[in-house]
Coordinates of C-alpha atoms in Angstrom, one line a residue:
X16 CA 77.4 64.0 315.6
X17 CA 74.2 65.4 315.4
X18 CA 73.1 66.9 311.9
X19 CA 71.0 69.4 313.9
X20 CA 74.0 71.1 315.8
X21 CA 77.1 70.4 314.0
X22 CA 78.4 71.5 310.7
X23 CA 81.9 71.0 308.6
X24 CA 82.5 73.4 305.6
X25 CA 85.3 73.3 303.5
X26 CA 86.3 76.1 301.3
X27 CA 88.4 76.5 298.4
X28 CA 88.4 80.1 297.3
X29 CA 88.2 80.6 293.4
X30 CA 88.0 83.8 291.2
X31 CA 84.4 82.7 290.6
X32 CA 83.9 82.6 294.3
X33 CA 82.2 78.9 294.4
X34 CA 81.7 76.7 297.3
X35 CA 81.5 73.3 295.0
X36 CA 78.9 71.5 293.0
X37 CA 75.8 73.0 293.7
X38 CA 76.5 75.9 295.9
X39 CA 77.7 79.5 294.5
X40 CA 78.2 82.4 296.9
X41 CA 76.4 84.7 294.9
X42 CA 73.6 82.8 294.5
X43 CA 72.9 80.7 297.8
X44 CA 73.6 83.5 300.0
X45 CA 70.9 86.2 301.4
X46 CA 73.1 89.3 300.5
X47 CA 71.6 92.0 298.5
X48 CA 71.3 92.0 294.5
X49 CA 74.6 94.1 294.1
X50 CA 76.5 92.1 296.2
X51 CA 75.7 89.1 294.1
X52 CA 76.4 90.8 290.9
X53 CA 79.5 91.8 292.2
X54 CA 80.6 88.1 293.0
X55 CA 79.5 87.2 289.5
X56 CA 81.4 89.5 287.5
X57 CA 84.5 90.3 288.9
X58 CA 87.2 88.5 290.7
X59 CA 86.7 88.7 294.7
X60 CA 89.6 90.1 296.7
X61 CA 90.3 88.8 299.9
X62 CA 93.1 90.7 300.5
X63 CA 93.4 94.0 302.6
X64 CA 93.1 96.8 300.4
X65 CA 90.9 95.1 298.0
X66 CA 94.1 93.7 296.4
X67 CA 93.7 90.2 294.3
X68 CA 96.4 87.6 295.5
X69 CA 94.9 84.2 294.1
X70 CA 97.2 81.3 294.4
X71 CA 98.0 81.5 290.6
X72 CA 98.6 85.0 291.1
X73 CA 100.7 84.7 293.9
X74 CA 103.2 81.5 292.0
X75 CA 103.4 84.0 289.0
X76 CA 104.8 86.9 291.0
X77 CA 107.1 84.8 292.5
X78 CA 108.0 83.4 289.2
X79 CA 108.6 86.4 287.5
X80 CA 111.1 87.5 290.8
X81 CA 112.9 84.4 290.3
X82 CA 113.6 85.2 286.5
X83 CA 114.3 88.5 287.0
X84 CA 116.8 87.6 289.6
X85 CA 118.5 85.3 287.7
X86 CA 119.2 87.5 284.8
X87 CA 120.6 90.4 286.8
X88 CA 122.7 88.0 289.0
X89 CA 124.0 86.2 286.0
X90 CA 124.6 89.5 284.1
X91 CA 126.8 90.5 287.3
X92 CA 128.6 87.4 287.5
X93 CA 129.4 87.5 283.8
X94 CA 130.9 91.4 284.5
X95 CA 132.9 90.3 287.2
X96 CA 134.3 86.9 285.6
X97 CA 135.7 89.3 282.7
X98 CA 137.2 91.2 285.5
X99 CA 138.8 88.1 287.2
X100 CA 140.3 87.2 283.7
X101 CA 142.6 89.9 283.3
X102 CA 143.3 90.7 287.0
X103 CA 143.8 87.3 288.4
X104 CA 142.0 88.4 291.6
X105 CA 141.2 85.3 293.7
X106 CA 139.0 87.5 296.0
X107 CA 136.8 88.6 293.3
X108 CA 136.8 85.1 291.8
X109 CA 135.3 84.0 295.0
X110 CA 132.6 86.6 294.8
X111 CA 131.8 85.9 291.6
X112 CA 131.1 82.1 292.7
X113 CA 129.0 83.5 295.3
X114 CA 127.1 85.5 292.9
X115 CA 126.8 82.5 290.3
X116 CA 125.6 80.4 293.4
X117 CA 123.0 82.9 294.3
X118 CA 121.7 83.0 290.7
X119 CA 121.4 79.2 290.9
X120 CA 119.3 79.1 294.0
X121 CA 116.4 80.5 291.8
X122 CA 116.0 76.8 290.3
X123 CA 115.0 75.2 293.6
X124 CA 112.4 77.7 294.0
X125 CA 111.3 77.9 290.6
X126 CA 110.7 74.1 290.8
X127 CA 108.7 74.5 294.1
X128 CA 106.3 77.3 292.5
X129 CA 105.8 75.3 289.5
X130 CA 105.0 72.5 291.9
X131 CA 102.9 74.3 293.8
X132 CA 100.6 75.3 290.8
X133 CA 99.3 71.3 290.5
X134 CA 96.3 70.5 291.9
X135 CA 95.8 68.5 295.2
X136 CA 95.4 64.7 294.7
X137 CA 94.3 61.8 296.2
X138 CA 97.8 61.2 297.8
X139 CA 98.7 64.6 298.2
X140 CA 95.3 65.9 299.3
X141 CA 96.7 69.4 300.5
X142 CA 98.8 70.2 297.1
X143 CA 102.3 70.7 296.6
X144 CA 102.6 74.0 298.5
X145 CA 105.0 72.5 300.8
X146 CA 108.0 72.1 298.1
X147 CA 108.6 76.2 298.5
X148 CA 109.2 75.1 302.3
X149 CA 111.4 72.2 301.3
X150 CA 113.2 75.1 298.6
X151 CA 113.5 77.7 301.4
X152 CA 115.5 74.8 303.2
X153 CA 117.9 74.2 300.3
X154 CA 118.6 78.2 300.5
X155 CA 119.4 78.1 304.1
X156 CA 121.7 75.4 303.6
X157 CA 123.4 77.4 300.4
X158 CA 123.8 80.3 302.9
X159 CA 125.6 78.0 305.3
X160 CA 127.9 76.9 302.5
X161 CA 128.9 80.4 301.3
X162 CA 129.3 81.4 305.0
X163 CA 131.6 78.6 305.3
X164 CA 133.6 79.2 302.0
X165 CA 133.8 82.9 303.2
X166 CA 135.3 82.3 306.5
X167 CA 137.6 79.5 305.0
X168 CA 139.1 81.7 302.3
X169 CA 139.2 84.4 304.9
X170 CA 141.7 82.3 307.0
X171 CA 143.5 81.2 304.2
X172 CA 144.3 84.8 303.0
X173 CA 145.3 85.5 306.4
X174 CA 147.6 82.5 306.8
X175 CA 149.1 83.4 303.0
X176 CA 148.5 86.8 302.2
X177 CA 148.4 87.4 298.4
X178 CA 148.7 90.7 296.7
X179 CA 145.8 92.2 294.7
X180 CA 146.7 93.5 291.3
X181 CA 144.7 95.8 289.0
X182 CA 143.1 97.3 292.0
X183 CA 140.5 100.0 290.2
X184 CA 139.1 97.5 288.2
X185 CA 138.6 95.1 290.8
X186 CA 137.0 97.9 293.0
X187 CA 134.6 98.6 290.2
X188 CA 133.8 95.0 289.9
X189 CA 132.9 94.9 293.4
X190 CA 130.6 97.8 293.3
X191 CA 128.8 96.2 290.7
X192 CA 128.5 92.8 292.7
X193 CA 127.1 94.7 295.6
X194 CA 124.6 96.9 293.2
X195 CA 123.3 93.6 292.0
X196 CA 123.1 91.8 294.8
X197 CA 121.3 94.8 297.0
X198 CA 118.9 95.2 294.1
X199 CA 117.8 91.7 293.8
X200 CA 117.6 91.1 297.7
X201 CA 115.6 94.0 298.0
X202 CA 113.3 92.8 295.0
X203 CA 113.2 88.9 296.3
X204 CA 112.4 90.1 299.7
X205 CA 109.6 92.4 298.5
X206 CA 107.8 90.0 296.5
X207 CA 108.3 87.4 299.1
X208 CA 106.5 89.3 302.0
X209 CA 103.9 90.6 299.1
X210 CA 103.1 86.9 298.6
X211 CA 103.8 85.1 301.8
X212 CA 106.8 83.2 300.7
X213 CA 109.3 82.7 303.4
X214 CA 111.7 80.8 300.8
X215 CA 112.0 83.8 298.7
X216 CA 112.5 86.2 301.6
X217 CA 115.3 84.0 302.4
X218 CA 116.5 83.9 299.1
X219 CA 116.5 87.7 299.4
X220 CA 118.7 87.4 302.5
X221 CA 121.0 85.1 300.5
X222 CA 121.8 87.7 298.0
X223 CA 122.6 90.4 300.5
X224 CA 125.2 88.4 302.2
X225 CA 126.9 88.1 298.4
X226 CA 126.2 91.9 298.4
X227 CA 128.5 92.1 301.8
X228 CA 131.0 89.7 300.3
X229 CA 131.3 92.5 297.4
X230 CA 131.9 94.8 299.5
X231 CA 134.7 92.9 301.5
X232 CA 136.4 92.7 298.1
X233 CA 136.2 96.2 297.9
X234 CA 137.6 96.9 301.2
X235 CA 140.1 94.4 301.2
X236 CA 141.4 95.7 297.8
X237 CA 141.4 99.3 299.4
X238 CA 143.6 98.1 302.3
X239 CA 145.8 96.0 300.1
X240 CA 146.7 99.0 297.7
X241 CA 147.4 101.3 300.9
X242 CA 150.0 98.2 301.8
X243 CA 148.3 96.7 304.6
X244 CA 148.1 93.2 303.0
X245 CA 146.0 91.7 306.0
X246 CA 142.9 94.1 305.5
X247 CA 141.6 91.6 303.1
X248 CA 141.3 88.5 305.2
X249 CA 140.4 90.5 308.2
X250 CA 137.6 92.2 306.4
X251 CA 136.8 88.9 305.1
X252 CA 136.3 87.5 308.6
X253 CA 133.9 90.3 309.7
X254 CA 131.8 90.0 306.6
X255 CA 131.8 86.0 307.8
X256 CA 130.6 86.9 311.2
X257 CA 127.7 89.4 309.5
X258 CA 126.7 86.2 306.8
X259 CA 126.5 84.1 309.8
X260 CA 123.9 86.5 311.4
X261 CA 121.7 86.4 308.2
X262 CA 122.1 82.8 308.0
X263 CA 120.4 83.0 311.8
X264 CA 117.6 85.1 310.6
X265 CA 116.7 83.1 307.3
X266 CA 117.2 79.7 309.1
X267 CA 114.8 81.1 311.9
X268 CA 111.9 82.4 309.3
X269 CA 112.1 79.2 307.3
X270 CA 112.1 76.7 310.1
X271 CA 108.7 78.5 311.9
X272 CA 107.4 77.8 308.6
X273 CA 108.1 74.6 308.3
X274 CA 106.8 73.7 312.1
X275 CA 103.4 75.7 310.9
X276 CA 104.5 79.1 312.6
X277 CA 101.9 81.9 312.1
X278 CA 101.7 85.6 313.5
X279 CA 100.0 85.5 316.3
X280 CA 98.3 89.1 315.2
X281 CA 96.7 86.8 312.5
X282 CA 95.0 84.4 315.0
X283 CA 93.8 87.5 316.8
X284 CA 92.6 89.2 313.6
X285 CA 91.0 85.9 312.6
X286 CA 89.2 85.7 316.1
X287 CA 87.9 89.0 316.0
X288 CA 86.5 88.9 312.4
X289 CA 84.7 85.7 314.0
X290 CA 83.0 87.5 316.8
X291 CA 81.8 89.9 314.4
X292 CA 79.5 87.2 312.4
X293 CA 75.9 87.1 313.2
X294 CA 75.0 84.0 314.9
X295 CA 78.4 83.3 316.4
X296 CA 77.8 82.9 320.1
X297 CA 81.8 82.0 320.5
X298 CA 84.9 80.7 318.9
X299 CA 86.4 77.5 320.0
X300 CA 89.7 76.3 318.6
X301 CA 91.3 78.2 315.8
X302 CA 94.3 77.0 313.7
X303 CA 96.1 78.7 310.9
X304 CA 98.5 77.2 308.7
X305 CA 101.0 78.1 306.2
X306 CA 101.1 75.7 302.7
X307 CA 103.8 77.6 300.9
X308 CA 102.8 81.1 300.6
X309 CA 99.0 80.4 301.1
X310 CA 97.4 80.1 304.4
X311 CA 94.3 77.6 305.4
X312 CA 92.2 77.9 308.5
X313 CA 90.3 75.3 310.6
X314 CA 88.2 76.7 313.5
X315 CA 85.0 75.4 315.6
X316 CA 82.5 78.2 316.0
X317 CA 79.6 77.9 319.1
X318 CA 76.1 78.6 317.3
X319 CA 72.5 78.3 319.1
X320 CA 71.6 74.8 320.2
X321 CA 68.4 75.0 318.7
X322 CA 69.7 76.1 315.4
X323 CA 68.4 73.8 312.2
X324 CA 70.8 72.3 309.9
X325 CA 70.0 74.9 307.4
X326 CA 70.7 78.0 309.7
X327 CA 74.2 76.4 311.3
X328 CA 75.4 75.7 307.7
X329 CA 74.6 79.6 306.9
X330 CA 76.5 80.8 309.9
X331 CA 79.3 78.7 309.0
X332 CA 79.3 80.0 305.5
X333 CA 79.3 83.7 307.1
X334 CA 82.3 82.7 309.0
X335 CA 84.4 81.3 306.5
X336 CA 83.5 84.5 304.2
X337 CA 84.6 87.0 307.4
X338 CA 88.0 84.7 307.7
X339 CA 88.8 85.1 304.0
X340 CA 88.2 89.1 304.1
X341 CA 90.1 89.6 307.5
X342 CA 92.9 87.1 307.0
X343 CA 95.6 88.1 304.0
X344 CA 96.5 85.1 301.6
X345 CA 94.0 82.7 303.2
X346 CA 92.6 80.5 300.6
X347 CA 90.7 77.8 302.5
X348 CA 88.8 77.3 305.7
X349 CA 87.2 74.5 307.4
X350 CA 84.3 76.0 309.9
X351 CA 83.0 73.6 312.5
X352 CA 79.6 74.5 314.2
X353 CA 79.4 73.5 317.7
X354 CA 75.9 73.9 319.6
X355 CA 76.0 76.1 322.8
X356 CA 75.9 74.2 325.8
X357 CA 72.4 73.5 327.4
X358 CA 71.8 73.1 331.1
X359 CA 72.6 69.6 332.3
X360 CA 73.5 68.3 328.9
X361 CA 76.7 66.2 328.1
X362 CA 79.4 67.5 325.9
X363 CA 78.7 66.1 322.5
X364 CA 82.1 65.5 321.8
X365 CA 82.6 63.0 324.9
X366 CA 82.9 60.1 322.4
X367 CA 85.6 61.7 320.9
X368 CA 87.7 62.0 324.3
X369 CA 89.4 58.7 324.0
X370 CA 90.7 59.4 320.7
X371 CA 92.5 62.7 321.8
X372 CA 96.2 62.1 323.0
X373 CA 98.2 64.9 324.9

């Protein structure tokens, strides 16, 4: 690789906007004094709407969402358990178990967020963000177990009908369960989408499934109060089908994240930003990948073949800077500068051809 024409640049974005030893964005770049002072005095946002969303802040928001969810669902489960003790309702007992299990899904996610804060090592060179994706898999399995349990309970009730006693208390407890789960579901999904955490979104979907189960208890109890005992198991089977649909959505989202899938619109957005950088004459290979709830990018840009190493470096840094502004939750980018082909010149990457497999 020619030093004159090619450039690789790794960027780990910090609040001070540093590029590594000896290189600070606010000192080296040929921008105005006002721009440099802004970089040095205030954390620099690379989110849309000037929203600061650093890795640490994202993890802190995720942890806060987990603790709040755990408290709300724990209180909901305790309230339902008190009604179970006086009513003997098996259906409500199952719903209480669901809520307790949903609260406990905060444990793997909490562990993942804590691990995600750890610095990269020589063994885990990308850090520990992938722990969040593993937690998402655990949550998907928990949703599947909930669906299986709900289905088994519904079939058991259909084959062996049992009367529901203390219907008013059970109905109130079911409404409490639904309200608690739906609030937690909305909260988790809102925070999860805000920080880019597929696992937290999946956990929110899981809370919503338990809310549906609470409604099944309510509807089933109402049908039983009217003298139609099969109402409870039939509604339970319908809710099992709904849980299966939620399971499909959650599994698809987590699977895509594990397989490094990104929204194609993000790729288009990144390409548009790169083409607007002065000195970039073309955009080659562009890759984005999620690591936990943070994005990394790798891209090759085409520059003037007669550019000096310093000029190519400046263009690469400007390209990286544009990416950090354009792509939400992007925290690092590797930019490679390729010389613009000259007539009759062989491909500079030809020595690498035999290393590339399809």
